[in-house]
Amino acid sequence: VPVTMDQCIVHCDAVRRGAPNVFVVGDMPFMSYQISDEDAVYNAGRFLKEADMDAIKLEGGTRVASQIKAIVEAGIVVIGHIGLTPQSSGALGGHKAQGRTSKDAAMVVEDALAVQKAGAQMLLVEAVPPEVAQYIADTLTIPVFSIGAGKECDGQLLIVSDLIGQFQAFTPKFVKKYCDVATIITDAMKAYCADVREGKFPEDSHCYHMKDGEKEKFLALMKK
């Protein structure tokens, strides 16, 4: 939530420079689009003008339909995000699955339909039962991607730091860790610190020595 537009622009620009031929999406931060349609269009435009993004993503369904419509009408590709919306998780009772009762599921579907009607070209559904996500994917005409919403969608998404095990404090239920980078990094740093303390690093092979005969000349120069 504390992330600013300027911070997002800097990071997105770095990603674009590192991946010039990849479809890259700018994730609009909290309060960069909620206040008004005008703010939403202006900030969405910044992602394209200043960071060369191909599209933007924003969270919310019916409550941000107006903003989505305005951004799309400005000629910007929009990806919607419904279900568990992390930026407003406090209003949802925390980071927990959405749509687990029939009434709540109907509200998630309502959000999905609102996002599509507003003109979004793609939709991300997070932490929603697969039964609900499949219904949404079967009903909508735009691509539907799942992050913790089962495998019956058009595509899958996971946060890289989660799937490589970089962040250890909390792992969502829907994440599968494919490696344990945090442990690898921690072990490497511990070994490095131990080698430094014990005088094992650097070794001679890690050093740049003076050319033959230059050490003596150097010491002689220092005596003058």
Coordinates of C-alpha atoms in Angstrom, one line a residue, residues 28-205:
M28 CA -1.3 0.7 -10.5
P29 CA -0.6 1.5 -6.8
F30 CA -3.2 2.2 -4.1
M31 CA -4.9 5.6 -4.5
S32 CA -3.5 6.2 -8.0
Y33 CA -6.9 5.5 -9.5
Q34 CA -9.5 5.5 -6.8
I35 CA -10.1 9.2 -6.4
S36 CA -11.4 10.0 -9.9
D37 CA -11.5 9.0 -13.5
E38 CA -9.2 11.8 -14.3
D39 CA -6.6 10.7 -11.8
A40 CA -6.9 7.1 -13.1
V41 CA -6.3 8.1 -16.7
Y42 CA -3.4 10.4 -15.9
N43 CA -1.6 7.8 -13.8
A44 CA -2.3 5.0 -16.2
G45 CA -0.8 7.2 -18.9
R46 CA 2.3 7.8 -16.9
F47 CA 3.1 4.0 -17.1
L48 CA 3.0 4.2 -20.9
K49 CA 4.7 7.5 -21.3
E50 CA 7.4 7.2 -18.7
A51 CA 8.0 3.5 -18.4
D52 CA 6.9 2.2 -21.9
M53 CA 4.4 -0.3 -20.4
D54 CA 2.1 -2.2 -22.7
A55 CA -0.8 -2.2 -20.3
I56 CA -1.8 -1.4 -16.8
K57 CA -3.5 -3.5 -14.1
L58 CA -5.8 -2.3 -11.3
E59 CA -7.7 -3.9 -8.5
G60 CA -11.5 -3.9 -8.1
G61 CA -14.7 -4.8 -9.9
T62 CA -17.9 -2.8 -9.9
R63 CA -16.4 0.0 -7.7
V64 CA -13.7 0.9 -10.3
A65 CA -15.7 0.2 -13.5
S66 CA -15.9 3.9 -14.3
Q67 CA -12.1 4.3 -14.0
I68 CA -11.5 1.2 -16.2
K69 CA -13.9 2.6 -18.9
A70 CA -12.1 6.0 -18.8
I71 CA -8.7 4.4 -19.1
V72 CA -9.7 2.2 -22.0
E73 CA -11.3 5.1 -23.8
A74 CA -7.9 6.9 -23.5
G75 CA -6.5 4.1 -25.6
I76 CA -4.8 2.1 -22.8
V77 CA -5.0 -1.6 -22.4
V78 CA -6.4 -2.5 -19.0
I79 CA -6.2 -5.8 -17.0
G80 CA -8.7 -6.1 -14.2
H81 CA -8.0 -7.8 -10.8
I82 CA -10.8 -9.2 -8.7
G83 CA -11.4 -11.6 -5.8
L84 CA -8.7 -11.1 -3.2
T85 CA -7.4 -7.6 -3.9
P86 CA -4.3 -7.1 -1.7
Q87 CA -4.4 -3.3 -1.8
S88 CA -7.8 -3.3 -0.1
S89 CA -7.4 -6.5 1.9
G90 CA -8.3 -4.7 5.1
A91 CA -11.8 -4.0 3.8
L92 CA -12.1 -7.7 3.0
G93 CA -11.1 -8.9 6.5
G94 CA -7.5 -9.6 5.6
H95 CA -5.7 -11.7 3.1
K96 CA -8.2 -14.5 2.7
A97 CA -10.0 -16.3 -0.1
Q98 CA -13.1 -14.7 -1.6
G99 CA -16.3 -16.1 -3.0
R100 CA -16.5 -19.2 -0.8
T101 CA -20.3 -18.9 -0.2
S102 CA -22.9 -18.7 -2.9
K103 CA -23.7 -15.1 -2.1
D104 CA -20.0 -14.0 -2.1
A105 CA -19.4 -16.0 -5.3
A106 CA -22.2 -14.2 -7.0
M107 CA -20.5 -10.9 -6.0
V108 CA -17.2 -12.0 -7.5
V109 CA -19.0 -12.9 -10.8
E110 CA -20.7 -9.5 -10.7
D111 CA -17.3 -7.9 -10.4
A112 CA -15.9 -9.9 -13.3
L113 CA -18.8 -9.0 -15.6
A114 CA -18.4 -5.3 -14.6
V115 CA -14.7 -5.3 -15.5
Q116 CA -15.4 -6.9 -18.9
K117 CA -18.3 -4.5 -19.6
A118 CA -16.1 -1.5 -18.7
G119 CA -13.7 -2.6 -21.5
A120 CA -10.9 -4.4 -19.8
Q121 CA -9.0 -6.7 -22.2
M122 CA -8.0 -9.3 -19.5
L123 CA -8.9 -10.3 -16.0
L124 CA -6.9 -11.7 -13.1
V125 CA -8.8 -13.7 -10.4
E126 CA -7.1 -14.1 -7.1
A127 CA -7.8 -16.6 -4.2
V128 CA -11.2 -17.6 -5.5
P129 CA -12.6 -21.2 -5.5
P130 CA -11.9 -23.0 -8.8
E131 CA -15.6 -23.6 -9.3
V132 CA -16.2 -19.9 -9.3
A133 CA -13.2 -19.1 -11.4
Q134 CA -14.2 -21.7 -14.0
Y135 CA -17.6 -20.2 -14.2
I136 CA -16.1 -16.8 -14.8
A137 CA -13.7 -18.1 -17.4
D138 CA -16.5 -19.9 -19.2
T139 CA -18.8 -16.8 -19.1
L140 CA -16.4 -14.0 -20.1
T141 CA -15.1 -13.5 -23.6
I142 CA -11.8 -12.0 -22.4
P143 CA -8.9 -14.1 -21.1
V144 CA -9.1 -14.9 -17.4
F145 CA -5.9 -15.7 -15.5
S146 CA -5.7 -17.4 -12.1
I147 CA -3.6 -16.7 -9.1
G148 CA -4.8 -19.1 -6.5
A149 CA -8.1 -19.7 -8.4
G150 CA -7.6 -23.2 -9.8
K151 CA -6.4 -24.4 -13.2
E152 CA -9.6 -24.0 -15.3
C153 CA -8.7 -20.5 -16.4
D154 CA -6.9 -19.3 -19.5
G155 CA -3.5 -18.8 -17.8
Q156 CA -1.7 -18.9 -14.5
L157 CA 0.2 -16.4 -12.4
L158 CA 2.5 -16.6 -9.4
I159 CA 4.7 -14.0 -7.8
V160 CA 8.3 -14.9 -8.6
S161 CA 9.6 -14.3 -5.1
D162 CA 7.0 -16.7 -3.8
L163 CA 7.6 -19.5 -6.3
I164 CA 11.4 -19.4 -5.9
G165 CA 11.1 -19.3 -2.1
Q166 CA 12.7 -15.9 -1.6
F167 CA 10.1 -14.6 0.9
Q168 CA 9.9 -16.8 4.0
A169 CA 7.7 -14.9 6.4
F170 CA 4.4 -15.9 4.8
T171 CA 3.5 -18.2 1.9
P172 CA 0.0 -18.2 0.5
K173 CA -1.8 -21.5 0.3
F174 CA -1.9 -21.4 -3.5
V175 CA 1.8 -21.0 -3.9
K176 CA 4.0 -23.9 -4.9
K177 CA 7.7 -23.4 -4.1
Y178 CA 9.9 -24.7 -6.9
C179 CA 13.1 -23.9 -5.0
D180 CA 14.3 -22.4 -1.7
V181 CA 16.3 -19.4 -2.7
A182 CA 16.1 -17.8 0.7
T183 CA 18.0 -20.7 2.3
I184 CA 20.5 -20.8 -0.5
I185 CA 21.3 -17.1 -0.1
T186 CA 21.3 -17.3 3.7
D187 CA 23.7 -20.2 3.7
A188 CA 26.0 -18.5 1.2
M189 CA 26.1 -15.3 3.3
K190 CA 26.9 -17.3 6.5
A191 CA 29.7 -19.1 4.7
Y192 CA 31.1 -15.8 3.4
C193 CA 31.1 -14.2 6.8
A194 CA 32.7 -17.2 8.4
D195 CA 35.5 -17.2 5.7
V196 CA 36.2 -13.5 6.3
R197 CA 36.3 -13.9 10.1
E198 CA 38.6 -16.9 9.8
G199 CA 40.9 -15.3 7.2
K200 CA 40.0 -17.8 4.5
F201 CA 38.8 -15.2 2.1
P202 CA 40.1 -13.7 0.0
E203 CA 42.5 -16.4 -1.1
D204 CA 45.6 -15.6 -3.3
S205 CA 43.6 -16.7 -6.4

